[in-house]
Amino acid sequence: GKVFGRIITEVATILRGKNKPCFTPNVDCGDYVVIINASKAKFTGAKLDDKNYYTHSGYFGSTNTHKMSEMFEKNPEKLYKLATSGMLPKTTLGKAMLKKLKVYAGSEHPHTAQIKG
């Protein structure tokens, strides 16, 4: 497996379309990205134990803390989407880019017909 952060930065660049010569910030010119074997990623340092993600429902006192290790064991797909969304624009264009990301924990996925090469 590759390092988690390096995967995410490369994915965000492809989703945004920055690797293309026709890149324009106000146009969604990115490609679809399919990540397989998401559960085999590596983490550097002690991020799995030390890094926390916070959620809030909007009610008073409803802040929840989730450890990165628990999220990765329970649902690695959600962790990939959360990390990628942090690197994309926080607009409707960014949401459209995030919809082009497909993540699968195992090697089986329904996109075998779209694979190039």
mmCIF file of C-alpha atoms in Angstrom:
data_model
loop_
_atom_site.group_PDB
_atom_site.id
_atom_site.type_symbol
_atom_site.label_atom_id
_atom_site.label_comp_id
_atom_site.label_asym_id
_atom_site.label_seq_id
_atom_site.Cartn_x
_atom_site.Cartn_y
_atom_site.Cartn_z
ATOM 1 C CA GLY A 1 0.000 0.000 0.000
ATOM 2 C CA LYS A 2 0.837 3.609 -0.509
ATOM 3 C CA VAL A 3 0.866 6.368 2.084
ATOM 4 C CA PHE A 4 -2.641 7.726 2.755
ATOM 5 C CA GLY A 5 -1.833 11.444 2.420
ATOM 6 C CA ARG A 6 0.037 11.022 -0.856
ATOM 7 C CA ILE A 7 -2.910 9.111 -2.326
ATOM 8 C CA ILE A 8 -5.370 11.805 -1.268
ATOM 9 C CA THR A 9 -3.350 14.720 -2.692
ATOM 10 C CA GLU A 10 -2.986 12.957 -6.034
ATOM 11 C CA VAL A 11 -6.707 12.137 -6.089
ATOM 12 C CA ALA A 12 -7.668 15.745 -5.272
ATOM 13 C CA THR A 13 -5.457 17.014 -8.114
ATOM 14 C CA ILE A 14 -7.073 14.633 -10.615
ATOM 15 C CA LEU A 15 -10.621 15.384 -9.404
ATOM 16 C CA ARG A 16 -9.978 19.117 -9.689
ATOM 17 C CA GLY A 17 -8.447 18.751 -13.176
ATOM 18 C CA LYS A 18 -5.206 20.568 -12.309
ATOM 19 C CA ASN A 19 -3.186 17.979 -14.211
ATOM 20 C CA LYS A 20 -4.824 19.024 -17.508
ATOM 21 C CA PRO A 21 -3.755 21.882 -19.771
ATOM 22 C CA CYS A 22 -7.390 23.059 -20.033
ATOM 23 C CA PHE A 23 -7.693 23.683 -16.253
ATOM 24 C CA THR A 24 -9.953 26.576 -15.321
ATOM 25 C CA PRO A 25 -10.890 27.188 -11.660
ATOM 26 C CA ASN A 26 -14.572 27.843 -12.411
ATOM 27 C CA VAL A 27 -15.108 24.727 -14.590
ATOM 28 C CA ASP A 28 -15.285 21.103 -13.468
ATOM 29 C CA CYS A 29 -12.818 19.536 -15.913
ATOM 30 C CA GLY A 30 -11.620 16.736 -13.628
ATOM 31 C CA ASP A 31 -11.842 12.996 -14.184
ATOM 32 C CA TYR A 32 -13.534 10.197 -12.292
ATOM 33 C CA VAL A 33 -11.290 8.381 -9.793
ATOM 34 C CA VAL A 34 -11.803 4.837 -8.487
ATOM 35 C CA ILE A 35 -9.772 3.795 -5.436
ATOM 36 C CA ILE A 36 -9.599 0.070 -4.700
ATOM 37 C CA ASN A 37 -7.993 -1.734 -1.753
ATOM 38 C CA ALA A 38 -8.614 1.331 0.412
ATOM 39 C CA SER A 39 -8.119 -0.688 3.581
ATOM 40 C CA LYS A 40 -4.464 -1.389 2.707
ATOM 41 C CA ALA A 41 -3.199 2.201 2.964
ATOM 42 C CA LYS A 42 -0.255 3.041 5.202
ATOM 43 C CA PHE A 43 -0.011 5.916 7.663
ATOM 44 C CA THR A 44 3.180 7.700 8.682
ATOM 45 C CA GLY A 45 3.935 8.625 12.261
ATOM 46 C CA ALA A 46 1.327 8.153 14.968
ATOM 47 C CA LYS A 47 -1.603 9.636 13.042
ATOM 48 C CA LEU A 48 -3.806 6.575 13.511
ATOM 49 C CA ASP A 49 -3.665 6.964 17.285
ATOM 50 C CA ASP A 50 -3.335 10.737 17.672
ATOM 51 C CA LYS A 51 -5.481 12.296 14.919
ATOM 52 C CA ASN A 52 -9.131 12.994 15.739
ATOM 53 C CA TYR A 53 -12.100 13.965 13.577
ATOM 54 C CA TYR A 54 -14.923 16.017 15.067
ATOM 55 C CA THR A 55 -18.608 15.999 14.120
ATOM 56 C CA HIS A 56 -21.404 18.245 15.336
ATOM 57 C CA SER A 57 -25.129 17.764 14.766
ATOM 58 C CA GLY A 58 -26.053 21.362 15.519
ATOM 59 C CA TYR A 59 -27.464 20.745 18.990
ATOM 60 C CA PHE A 60 -25.762 22.061 22.124
ATOM 61 C CA GLY A 61 -23.178 19.700 23.541
ATOM 62 C CA SER A 62 -23.366 17.291 20.617
ATOM 63 C CA THR A 63 -19.718 17.447 19.564
ATOM 64 C CA ASN A 64 -18.435 13.924 18.940
ATOM 65 C CA THR A 65 -14.800 12.892 18.655
ATOM 66 C CA HIS A 66 -13.766 10.016 16.376
ATOM 67 C CA LYS A 67 -10.259 8.572 16.364
ATOM 68 C CA MET A 68 -8.714 8.052 12.946
ATOM 69 C CA SER A 69 -7.924 4.407 13.762
ATOM 70 C CA GLU A 70 -11.572 3.649 14.604
ATOM 71 C CA MET A 71 -12.808 5.352 11.434
ATOM 72 C CA PHE A 72 -10.284 3.497 9.288
ATOM 73 C CA GLU A 73 -11.248 0.104 10.725
ATOM 74 C CA LYS A 74 -14.988 0.764 10.577
ATOM 75 C CA ASN A 75 -15.327 2.545 7.231
ATOM 76 C CA PRO A 76 -12.172 3.406 5.240
ATOM 77 C CA GLU A 77 -14.293 4.715 2.335
ATOM 78 C CA LYS A 78 -15.688 7.505 4.513
ATOM 79 C CA LEU A 79 -12.204 8.476 5.695
ATOM 80 C CA TYR A 80 -10.981 8.822 2.090
ATOM 81 C CA LYS A 81 -13.964 10.992 1.142
ATOM 82 C CA LEU A 82 -13.557 13.158 4.244
ATOM 83 C CA ALA A 83 -9.850 13.738 3.641
ATOM 84 C CA THR A 84 -10.386 14.465 -0.066
ATOM 85 C CA SER A 85 -13.239 16.890 0.603
ATOM 86 C CA GLY A 86 -10.853 18.906 2.775
ATOM 87 C CA MET A 87 -8.635 19.492 -0.265
ATOM 88 C CA LEU A 88 -11.424 20.458 -2.690
ATOM 89 C CA PRO A 89 -13.304 23.784 -2.933
ATOM 90 C CA LYS A 90 -16.143 24.225 -0.426
ATOM 91 C CA THR A 91 -18.664 25.115 -3.149
ATOM 92 C CA THR A 92 -21.232 23.340 -5.308
ATOM 93 C CA LEU A 93 -18.411 22.734 -7.778
ATOM 94 C CA GLY A 94 -16.431 20.981 -5.053
ATOM 95 C CA LYS A 95 -19.423 18.786 -4.204
ATOM 96 C CA ALA A 96 -19.751 17.823 -7.870
ATOM 97 C CA MET A 97 -16.047 16.935 -7.938
ATOM 98 C CA LEU A 98 -16.403 14.769 -4.828
ATOM 99 C CA LYS A 99 -19.220 12.794 -6.477
ATOM 100 C CA LYS A 100 -16.668 11.642 -9.061
ATOM 101 C CA LEU A 101 -14.704 9.800 -6.356
ATOM 102 C CA LYS A 102 -15.508 6.106 -5.871
ATOM 103 C CA VAL A 103 -13.777 4.270 -3.012
ATOM 104 C CA TYR A 104 -13.853 0.525 -2.312
ATOM 105 C CA ALA A 105 -12.211 -1.237 0.644
ATOM 106 C CA GLY A 106 -11.579 -4.428 -1.336
ATOM 107 C CA SER A 107 -10.502 -5.173 -4.883
ATOM 108 C CA GLU A 108 -14.032 -5.864 -6.197
ATOM 109 C CA HIS A 109 -15.830 -2.937 -7.804
ATOM 110 C CA PRO A 110 -18.502 -2.436 -10.512
ATOM 111 C CA HIS A 111 -16.319 -0.150 -12.683
ATOM 112 C CA THR A 112 -14.213 -2.788 -14.465
ATOM 113 C CA ALA A 113 -15.573 -1.772 -17.880
ATOM 114 C CA GLN A 114 -14.260 1.794 -17.492
ATOM 115 C CA ILE A 115 -10.637 0.886 -16.735
ATOM 116 C CA LYS A 116 -8.125 2.253 -19.246
ATOM 117 C CA GLY A 117 -5.130 0.205 -20.267
#
